[in-house]
């Protein structure tokens, strides 16, 4: 396993639309293992493959609390089959927009279909932080960042702040 560098704004690769995975094989599992290690080290609760420069429709996540054993989750080619009309706000962050947090409103519940670590199809309902995180990560697969849900002023300020931090 290896730690990968996490891309930060304004890296243009974060705007790419990621491509479906054709085969779940050992090379893909090695990428997911690297992503999980990178996410734990950051630390974060989710990571999309494009954040480490791989434009593949792959996400890793772990929503376990610090007093719980790790619960790694892997999502390959995830799809949202249904989203609730009801929405909920959540103060989001992003490892690609470090040290910026702001409220985003998203559907409160979603129904998902994806392939797991072994390539098996899974269908699942998500709510709470799970629903927030999977929608945030699936946005990454489509080249969308959480700051794209904010006003242009807030987005521009966020990018300027990250650029300044990187230059320092
Ligand atoms: O960059 C990412 O996509 C990961 C991001 C996921 C996320 C967080 C909050 C709402 C939606 C999606 C993060 O993990 S940011 C860091 C973070 O939330 C966190 C870090 C350490 C402990 C607990 C949370
Ligand atoms: Zn993110």
XYZ file of N, CA, C and O and ligand atoms in Angstrom:
697
model
N 0.846 -1.195 0.000
C 0.000 0.000 0.000
C 0.876 1.237 0.000
O 1.989 1.219 0.496
N 0.355 2.312 -0.528
C 1.147 3.544 -0.635
C 0.258 4.759 -0.438
O -0.912 4.743 -0.827
N 0.862 5.770 0.175
C 0.147 7.049 0.299
C 0.231 7.784 -1.036
O 1.287 7.805 -1.664
N -0.871 8.368 -1.453
C -0.891 9.160 -2.691
C -1.061 10.637 -2.325
O -1.644 10.958 -1.287
N -0.606 11.525 -3.217
C -0.842 12.961 -3.020
C -2.301 13.275 -3.345
O -2.858 12.756 -4.321
N -2.908 14.135 -2.531
C -4.292 14.561 -2.774
C -4.266 15.881 -3.557
O -3.618 16.846 -3.135
N -4.960 15.896 -4.700
C -5.042 17.122 -5.512
C -5.865 18.159 -4.771
O -6.860 17.826 -4.123
N -5.464 19.425 -4.898
C -6.246 20.515 -4.303
C -6.580 21.549 -5.377
O -5.902 21.626 -6.422
N -7.643 22.339 -5.094
C -8.045 23.389 -6.039
C -6.902 24.402 -6.196
O -6.170 24.632 -5.233
N -6.703 24.965 -7.373
C -7.524 24.854 -8.579
C -7.016 23.819 -9.583
O -7.081 24.063 -10.788
N -6.569 22.656 -9.156
C -6.060 21.655 -10.099
C -7.177 21.278 -11.088
O -8.249 20.833 -10.672
N -6.924 21.445 -12.403
C -7.996 21.203 -13.390
C -8.479 19.755 -13.440
O -9.591 19.486 -13.901
N -7.664 18.809 -12.939
C -8.113 17.400 -12.956
C -9.325 17.176 -12.066
O -10.104 16.260 -12.282
N -9.520 18.061 -11.074
C -10.689 17.911 -10.187
C -12.001 18.204 -10.922
O -13.071 17.908 -10.406
N -11.900 18.782 -12.128
C -13.110 19.099 -12.921
C -13.466 17.975 -13.903
O -14.493 18.038 -14.599
N -12.605 16.951 -14.005
C -12.856 15.875 -14.974
C -14.058 15.030 -14.576
O -14.321 14.824 -13.387
N -14.766 14.501 -15.592
C -15.802 13.491 -15.339
C -15.096 12.134 -15.380
O -14.459 11.782 -16.385
N -15.177 11.392 -14.280
C -14.480 10.104 -14.187
C -15.206 9.032 -14.998
O -16.414 9.119 -15.229
N -14.432 8.026 -15.407
C -14.958 6.974 -16.286
C -15.334 5.723 -15.504
O -14.670 5.374 -14.515
N -16.378 5.026 -15.988
C -16.778 3.754 -15.370
C -15.623 2.765 -15.361
O -14.814 2.731 -16.298
N -15.582 1.942 -14.332
C -14.598 0.858 -14.240
C -15.143 -0.339 -15.025
O -16.308 -0.704 -14.889
N -14.287 -0.940 -15.863
C -14.710 -2.084 -16.688
C -14.570 -3.401 -15.936
O -15.366 -4.324 -16.125
N -13.503 -3.513 -15.094
C -13.230 -4.803 -14.439
C -12.732 -4.558 -13.014
O -11.872 -3.703 -12.789
N -13.299 -5.307 -12.076
C -12.833 -5.207 -10.687
C -11.752 -6.278 -10.497
O -12.045 -7.467 -10.379
N -10.491 -5.846 -10.535
C -9.379 -6.792 -10.457
C -8.387 -6.355 -9.364
O -8.637 -5.391 -8.639
N -7.272 -7.071 -9.262
C -6.315 -6.773 -8.185
C -5.712 -5.374 -8.327
O -5.412 -4.726 -7.319
N -5.540 -4.909 -9.571
C -4.978 -3.554 -9.774
C -5.956 -2.511 -9.216
O -5.532 -1.538 -8.574
N -7.257 -2.733 -9.438
C -8.239 -1.774 -8.901
C -8.262 -1.853 -7.371
O -8.326 -0.832 -6.689
N -8.186 -3.085 -6.834
C -8.185 -3.234 -5.365
C -6.934 -2.575 -4.760
O -7.005 -1.971 -3.691
N -5.805 -2.624 -5.473
C -4.583 -1.951 -4.984
C -4.803 -0.436 -4.949
O -4.380 0.244 -3.989
N -5.476 0.108 -5.974
C -5.787 1.542 -5.973
C -6.683 1.875 -4.779
O -6.440 2.867 -4.065
N -7.719 1.045 -4.546
C -8.642 1.325 -3.434
C -7.923 1.220 -2.092
O -8.201 2.003 -1.174
N -6.972 0.274 -1.969
C -6.196 0.153 -0.724
C -5.367 1.431 -0.502
O -5.321 1.966 0.615
N -4.732 1.924 -1.576
C -3.947 3.171 -1.476
C -4.846 4.339 -1.097
O -4.471 5.192 -0.277
N -6.032 4.387 -1.708
C -6.953 5.498 -1.418
C -7.376 5.478 0.052
O -7.452 6.522 0.707
N -7.662 4.278 0.558
C -8.118 4.183 1.951
C -7.000 4.640 2.898
O -7.242 5.407 3.839
N -5.770 4.181 2.622
C -4.630 4.570 3.465
C -4.439 6.095 3.409
O -4.196 6.746 4.432
N -4.576 6.656 2.218
C -4.414 8.109 2.030
C -5.504 8.861 2.784
O -5.242 9.884 3.434
N -6.738 8.345 2.716
C -7.868 8.980 3.408
C -7.669 8.939 4.928
O -7.862 9.946 5.607
N -7.249 7.779 5.456
C -7.027 7.674 6.914
C -5.919 8.630 7.356
O -5.986 9.230 8.433
N -4.876 8.757 6.525
C -3.725 9.584 6.902
C -4.069 11.071 6.878
O -3.447 11.865 7.594
N -5.052 11.465 6.055
C -5.296 12.910 5.812
C -5.570 13.732 7.093
O -4.945 14.783 7.278
N -6.544 13.419 7.980
C -7.512 12.339 7.893
C -8.803 12.841 7.259
O -9.122 14.024 7.302
N -9.567 11.871 6.703
C -10.867 12.188 6.132
C -11.809 11.025 6.321
O -11.411 9.963 6.827
N -13.055 11.223 5.871
C -14.070 10.172 6.004
C -14.483 9.615 4.651
O -15.234 8.639 4.577
N -13.979 10.239 3.573
C -14.283 9.753 2.228
C -13.207 10.225 1.272
O -12.445 11.156 1.578
N -13.113 9.576 0.119
C -12.149 10.000 -0.907
C -12.591 9.414 -2.250
O -12.946 8.228 -2.332
N -12.557 10.254 -3.287
C -12.857 9.792 -4.653
C -11.537 9.635 -5.403
O -10.571 10.371 -5.158
N -11.500 8.688 -6.360
C -10.233 8.361 -7.041
C -9.621 9.583 -7.735
O -8.402 9.733 -7.760
N -10.463 10.475 -8.265
C -9.905 11.644 -8.961
C -9.123 12.528 -8.004
O -8.222 13.262 -8.434
N -9.413 12.441 -6.711
C -8.658 13.271 -5.753
C -7.198 12.821 -5.641
O -6.368 13.567 -5.116
N -6.916 11.578 -6.091
C -5.513 11.147 -6.162
C -5.082 11.032 -7.630
O -4.122 10.340 -7.955
N -5.829 11.721 -8.511
C -5.426 11.841 -9.916
C -5.865 10.716 -10.821
O -5.403 10.630 -11.962
N -6.767 9.829 -10.329
C -7.223 8.678 -11.144
C -8.683 8.914 -11.539
O -9.574 8.818 -10.676
N -8.954 9.213 -12.811
C -10.324 9.542 -13.221
C -11.212 8.305 -13.397
O -11.769 8.044 -14.462
N -11.348 7.532 -12.332
C -12.165 6.305 -12.330
C -13.314 6.496 -11.356
O -13.141 7.150 -10.325
N -14.460 5.837 -11.634
C -15.640 6.021 -10.770
C -15.511 5.095 -9.549
O -16.165 4.052 -9.444
N -14.660 5.498 -8.636
C -14.312 4.720 -7.448
C -14.259 5.658 -6.239
O -13.692 6.751 -6.331
N -14.839 5.188 -5.123
C -14.892 5.970 -3.871
C -14.534 5.037 -2.720
O -14.929 3.863 -2.726
N -13.825 5.561 -1.724
C -13.680 4.843 -0.448
C -14.243 5.727 0.653
O -14.308 6.952 0.513
N -14.638 5.098 1.755
C -15.279 5.837 2.851
C -15.131 5.033 4.142
O -15.078 3.792 4.102
N -15.065 5.727 5.261
C -15.165 5.073 6.572
C -15.808 6.068 7.525
O -15.190 7.098 7.847
N -17.009 5.755 7.972
C -17.764 6.669 8.835
C -17.741 6.221 10.293
O -18.489 6.760 11.118
N -16.873 5.245 10.622
C -16.804 4.774 12.010
C -16.291 5.885 12.922
O -15.402 6.658 12.533
N -16.858 5.943 14.131
C -16.352 6.902 15.117
C -15.012 6.398 15.665
O -14.652 5.232 15.479
N -14.292 7.305 16.347
C -12.950 6.943 16.834
C -12.980 5.784 17.816
O -12.010 5.030 17.938
N -14.125 5.629 18.555
C -14.220 4.554 19.549
C -14.780 3.263 18.944
O -15.051 2.307 19.661
N -14.931 3.212 17.629
C -15.447 2.015 16.949
C -14.330 1.414 16.085
O -13.424 2.137 15.654
N -14.418 0.106 15.787
C -13.446 -0.473 14.852
C -13.633 0.128 13.453
O -14.734 0.570 13.122
N -12.564 0.136 12.639
C -12.695 0.681 11.282
C -13.784 -0.044 10.487
O -13.988 -1.249 10.660
N -14.493 0.719 9.664
C -15.528 0.146 8.790
C -15.316 0.649 7.360
O -16.072 1.493 6.878
N -14.231 0.169 6.703
C -13.966 0.663 5.340
C -15.067 0.245 4.373
O -15.588 -0.876 4.466
N -15.430 1.164 3.474
C -16.437 0.867 2.456
C -15.847 1.259 1.106
O -15.121 2.258 1.020
N -16.217 0.501 0.083
C -15.688 0.703 -1.266
C -16.871 0.773 -2.227
O -17.771 -0.078 -2.150
N -16.851 1.750 -3.108
C -17.954 1.956 -4.055
C -17.359 2.063 -5.454
O -16.570 2.976 -5.726
N -17.750 1.155 -6.314
C -17.286 1.175 -7.710
C -18.507 1.413 -8.591
O -19.559 0.769 -8.387
N -18.385 2.329 -9.552
C -19.493 2.698 -10.459
C -20.796 2.966 -9.690
O -21.856 2.428 -10.057
N -20.767 3.792 -8.645
C -22.001 4.014 -7.864
C -23.043 4.792 -8.667
O -22.696 5.644 -9.499
N -24.309 4.446 -8.413
C -25.431 5.159 -9.036
C -26.421 5.522 -7.943
O -26.641 4.721 -7.020
N -27.040 6.688 -8.073
C -28.155 7.035 -7.183
C -29.442 6.647 -7.903
O -29.750 7.173 -8.985
N -30.157 5.676 -7.344
C -31.387 5.171 -7.977
C -32.585 6.038 -7.617
O -33.565 6.075 -8.360
N -32.504 6.681 -6.449
C -33.622 7.507 -5.964
C -33.069 8.486 -4.934
O -32.157 8.141 -4.180
N -33.599 9.703 -4.952
C -33.233 10.700 -3.937
C -34.517 11.307 -3.386
O -35.467 11.556 -4.141
N -34.544 11.541 -2.075
C -35.761 12.085 -1.447
C -35.989 13.533 -1.859
O -35.044 14.262 -2.181
N -37.270 13.929 -1.813
C -37.612 15.351 -2.008
C -37.095 16.164 -0.822
O -36.656 17.303 -0.974
N -37.179 15.526 0.361
C -36.735 16.207 1.582
C -35.222 16.431 1.504
O -34.474 15.545 1.093
N -34.790 17.626 1.890
C -33.357 17.908 1.907
C -32.913 18.184 3.347
O -33.746 18.405 4.230
N -31.598 18.150 3.549
C -31.039 18.446 4.874
C -29.722 19.193 4.681
O -28.959 18.890 3.751
N -29.435 20.156 5.569
C -28.153 20.884 5.479
C -27.056 20.150 6.244
O -27.345 19.451 7.224
N -25.804 20.290 5.807
C -24.674 19.721 6.550
C -23.450 20.601 6.281
O -23.224 21.027 5.147
N -22.693 20.831 7.308
C -21.452 21.623 7.185
C -20.366 20.715 6.605
O -19.832 19.860 7.316
N -20.069 20.866 5.308
C -19.154 19.950 4.630
C -17.726 20.504 4.576
O -17.505 21.715 4.629
N -16.798 19.571 4.448
C -15.403 19.919 4.198
C -14.927 19.063 3.043
O -15.655 18.183 2.569
N -13.699 19.291 2.575
C -13.174 18.505 1.446
C -11.659 18.535 1.506
O -11.061 19.612 1.666
N -11.044 17.361 1.354
C -9.584 17.294 1.411
C -8.947 18.014 0.225
O -7.774 18.373 0.288
N -9.718 18.259 -0.835
C -9.216 18.994 -2.000
C -9.437 20.498 -1.871
O -9.008 21.267 -2.748
N -10.131 20.907 -0.801
C -10.337 22.342 -0.498
C -10.034 22.506 0.996
O -10.910 22.778 1.808
N -8.752 22.296 1.381
C -8.429 22.191 2.805
C -8.797 23.423 3.622
O -8.658 24.555 3.141
N -9.293 23.148 4.833
C -9.590 24.195 5.838
C -10.761 25.099 5.466
O -10.906 26.176 6.035
N -11.593 24.672 4.532
C -12.804 25.421 4.184
C -14.005 24.532 4.538
O -14.027 23.347 4.166
N -14.946 25.088 5.255
C -16.162 24.346 5.653
C -17.354 25.250 5.382
O -17.318 26.435 5.701
N -18.412 24.688 4.810
C -19.629 25.494 4.614
C -20.817 24.549 4.444
O -20.648 23.351 4.147
N -21.995 25.155 4.644
C -23.212 24.346 4.647
C -23.705 24.077 3.214
O -23.764 25.001 2.396
N -23.998 22.818 2.956
C -24.582 22.415 1.669
C -25.889 21.681 1.967
O -25.965 20.898 2.919
N -26.889 21.946 1.141
C -28.204 21.307 1.290
C -28.298 20.212 0.220
O -28.071 20.476 -0.958
N -28.591 18.988 0.651
C -28.695 17.863 -0.299
C -29.900 17.008 0.077
O -30.379 17.091 1.219
N -30.358 16.128 -0.843
C -31.414 15.179 -0.466
C -31.039 14.430 0.814
O -29.887 14.004 0.989
N -32.029 14.274 1.707
C -31.762 13.682 3.025
C -31.566 12.170 2.951
O -30.843 11.593 3.765
N -32.248 11.528 1.992
C -32.120 10.067 1.831
C -31.875 9.749 0.361
O -32.456 10.402 -0.518
N -31.058 8.725 0.111
C -30.845 8.243 -1.263
C -30.830 6.717 -1.275
O -30.511 6.085 -0.260
N -31.191 6.162 -2.424
C -31.042 4.710 -2.648
C -29.901 4.544 -3.652
O -29.878 5.228 -4.684
N -28.968 3.645 -3.339
C -27.732 3.490 -4.123
C -27.610 2.111 -4.736
O -28.071 1.129 -4.146
N -26.914 2.061 -5.868
C -26.432 0.761 -6.386
C -24.957 0.941 -6.734
O -24.578 1.955 -7.335
N -24.131 -0.027 -6.358
C -22.695 0.048 -6.656
C -22.095 -1.350 -6.634
O -22.759 -2.319 -6.207
N -20.855 -1.459 -7.087
C -20.089 -2.709 -6.953
C -19.172 -2.557 -5.753
O -18.590 -1.484 -5.534
N -19.053 -3.644 -4.962
C -18.195 -3.585 -3.770
C -16.760 -4.039 -4.093
O -16.415 -4.259 -5.264
N -15.933 -4.200 -3.078
C -14.516 -4.560 -3.223
C -14.322 -5.834 -4.051
O -13.323 -6.003 -4.745
N -15.294 -6.758 -3.941
C -15.201 -8.026 -4.683
C -15.880 -7.953 -6.047
O -15.933 -8.948 -6.768
N -16.472 -6.797 -6.368
C -17.169 -6.664 -7.653
C -18.609 -7.142 -7.604
O -19.247 -7.298 -8.653
N -19.140 -7.362 -6.386
C -20.544 -7.793 -6.236
C -21.447 -6.562 -6.241
O -21.105 -5.526 -5.641
N -22.643 -6.704 -6.852
C -23.593 -5.591 -6.867
C -24.280 -5.473 -5.511
O -24.722 -6.475 -4.944
N -24.350 -4.230 -5.020
C -25.006 -3.950 -3.732
C -26.043 -2.854 -3.963
O -25.769 -1.890 -4.682
N -27.240 -3.014 -3.354
C -28.224 -1.923 -3.326
C -28.489 -1.585 -1.872
O -28.648 -2.485 -1.040
N -28.534 -0.297 -1.562
C -28.564 0.135 -0.166
C -29.274 1.475 -0.054
O -29.199 2.290 -0.972
N -29.901 1.703 1.102
C -30.454 3.025 1.414
C -29.453 3.756 2.290
O -28.811 3.144 3.149
N -29.347 5.073 2.088
C -28.431 5.883 2.906
C -29.169 7.098 3.434
O -29.988 7.694 2.730
N -28.848 7.446 4.692
C -29.374 8.693 5.267
C -28.310 9.239 6.218
O -27.281 8.597 6.445
N -28.560 10.441 6.774
C -27.600 11.042 7.695
C -26.262 11.289 7.005
O -26.197 11.597 5.810
N -25.166 11.117 7.788
C -23.831 11.414 7.247
C -23.489 10.527 6.049
O -22.783 10.953 5.134
N -23.999 9.283 6.051
C -23.740 8.388 4.908
C -24.297 9.002 3.615
O -23.611 9.053 2.583
N -25.523 9.526 3.685
C -26.137 10.144 2.496
C -25.362 11.388 2.074
O -25.128 11.623 0.876
N -24.938 12.189 3.054
C -24.169 13.407 2.749
C -22.863 13.032 2.047
O -22.504 13.575 0.986
N -22.142 12.080 2.651
C -20.796 11.750 2.172
C -20.841 11.094 0.788
O -20.031 11.438 -0.090
N -21.796 10.187 0.569
C -21.816 9.524 -0.752
C -22.182 10.530 -1.848
O -21.634 10.485 -2.955
N -23.074 11.483 -1.534
C -23.419 12.494 -2.549
C -22.237 13.436 -2.811
O -21.983 13.815 -3.956
N -21.515 13.804 -1.752
C -20.313 14.647 -1.899
C -19.284 13.921 -2.787
O -18.715 14.512 -3.704
N -19.059 12.626 -2.496
C -18.043 11.867 -3.252
C -18.496 11.629 -4.681
O -17.688 11.663 -5.623
N -19.802 11.365 -4.879
C -20.288 11.149 -6.257
C -20.217 12.442 -7.059
O -20.006 12.402 -8.274
N -20.362 13.591 -6.418
C -20.110 14.867 -7.110
C -18.683 14.888 -7.668
O -18.457 15.323 -8.800
N -17.703 14.421 -6.867
C -16.311 14.401 -7.353
C -16.208 13.610 -8.657
O -15.430 13.967 -9.550
N -16.967 12.509 -8.755
C -16.885 11.672 -9.970
C -17.372 12.436 -11.196
O -17.061 12.071 -12.331
N -18.170 13.469 -10.962
C -18.690 14.298 -12.059
C -17.991 15.656 -12.140
O -18.500 16.588 -12.775
N -16.854 15.791 -11.467
C -16.072 17.028 -11.550
C -16.666 18.186 -10.771
O -16.365 19.352 -11.060
N -17.503 17.854 -9.783
C -18.171 18.901 -8.990
C -17.624 18.868 -7.561
O -17.509 17.792 -6.963
N -17.295 20.045 -7.026
C -16.813 20.178 -5.650
C -17.904 20.792 -4.783
O -18.784 21.495 -5.301
N -17.816 20.589 -3.455
C -18.888 21.133 -2.610
C -18.959 22.656 -2.713
O -20.035 23.233 -2.589
N -17.823 23.311 -3.017
C -17.854 24.779 -3.145
C -18.628 25.215 -4.387
O -19.026 26.376 -4.478
N -18.849 24.280 -5.336
C -19.675 24.618 -6.505
C -21.145 24.772 -6.123
O -21.937 25.267 -6.924
N -21.512 24.307 -4.907
C -22.894 24.488 -4.423
C -23.055 25.825 -3.678
O -24.154 26.136 -3.235
N -21.952 26.564 -3.524
C -22.000 27.833 -2.791
C -22.101 28.997 -3.786
O -22.027 28.796 -5.000
N -22.244 30.218 -3.262
C -22.282 31.394 -4.134
C -20.919 31.560 -4.819
O -19.895 31.065 -4.328
N -20.918 32.268 -5.936
C -19.664 32.501 -6.657
C -18.644 33.217 -5.764
O -17.448 32.911 -5.776
N -19.130 34.155 -4.948
C -18.244 34.910 -4.062
C -17.544 33.972 -3.071
O -16.319 34.010 -2.897
N -18.361 33.089 -2.428
C -17.770 32.160 -1.442
C -16.797 31.200 -2.118
O -15.746 30.858 -1.575
N -17.167 30.737 -3.332
C -16.307 29.782 -4.063
C -14.969 30.447 -4.414
O -13.905 29.880 -4.168
N -15.042 31.644 -4.960
C -13.813 32.339 -5.357
C -12.928 32.613 -4.141
O -11.701 32.471 -4.206
N -13.563 32.976 -3.022
C -12.788 33.233 -1.790
C -12.110 31.953 -1.296
O -10.975 31.983 -0.836
N -12.843 30.828 -1.393
C -12.287 29.548 -0.931
C -11.064 29.173 -1.767
O -10.010 28.795 -1.228
N -11.180 29.283 -3.092
C -10.055 28.917 -3.970
C -8.865 29.844 -3.708
O -7.716 29.392 -3.609
N -9.150 31.133 -3.540
C -8.066 32.103 -3.279
C -7.348 31.759 -1.976
O -6.113 31.837 -1.887
N -8.130 31.337 -0.956
C -7.527 31.011 0.346
C -6.613 29.781 0.230
O -5.503 29.754 0.779
N -7.076 28.769 -0.520
C -6.252 27.557 -0.674
C -4.983 27.881 -1.469
O -3.883 27.427 -1.117
N -5.127 28.697 -2.523
C -3.947 29.083 -3.325
C -2.925 29.802 -2.454
O -1.714 29.556 -2.551
N -3.428 30.700 -1.574
C -2.537 31.461 -0.694
C -1.808 30.525 0.270
O -0.600 30.649 0.479
N -2.574 29.559 0.835
C -1.957 28.581 1.759
C -0.859 27.799 1.050
O 0.199 27.533 1.607
N -1.116 27.419 -0.224
C -0.155 26.605 -0.957
C 1.115 27.400 -1.277
O 2.218 26.857 -1.319
N 0.943 28.730 -1.502
C 2.087 29.584 -1.867
C 2.945 29.893 -0.646
O 4.135 30.225 -0.796
N 2.361 29.806 0.547
C 3.071 30.222 1.776
C 4.204 29.256 2.136
O 4.186 28.101 1.805
O -12.440 15.338 0.321
C -13.332 14.542 0.561
O -14.133 14.241 -0.292
C -13.416 13.959 1.933
C -14.314 14.725 2.876
C -15.650 14.009 2.955
C -16.806 14.772 3.499
C -16.749 15.403 4.721
C -17.856 16.083 5.227
C -19.010 16.103 4.508
C -19.047 15.505 3.276
C -17.964 14.815 2.787
C -13.645 14.749 4.240
O -13.378 13.745 4.810
S -13.283 16.300 4.934
C -12.584 15.881 6.532
C -13.599 15.444 7.525
O -14.782 15.609 7.327
C -13.171 14.768 8.774
C -11.848 14.585 9.078
C -11.489 13.953 10.249
C -12.441 13.510 11.132
C -13.761 13.693 10.843
C -14.141 14.313 9.668
Zn -14.366 16.258 -1.345
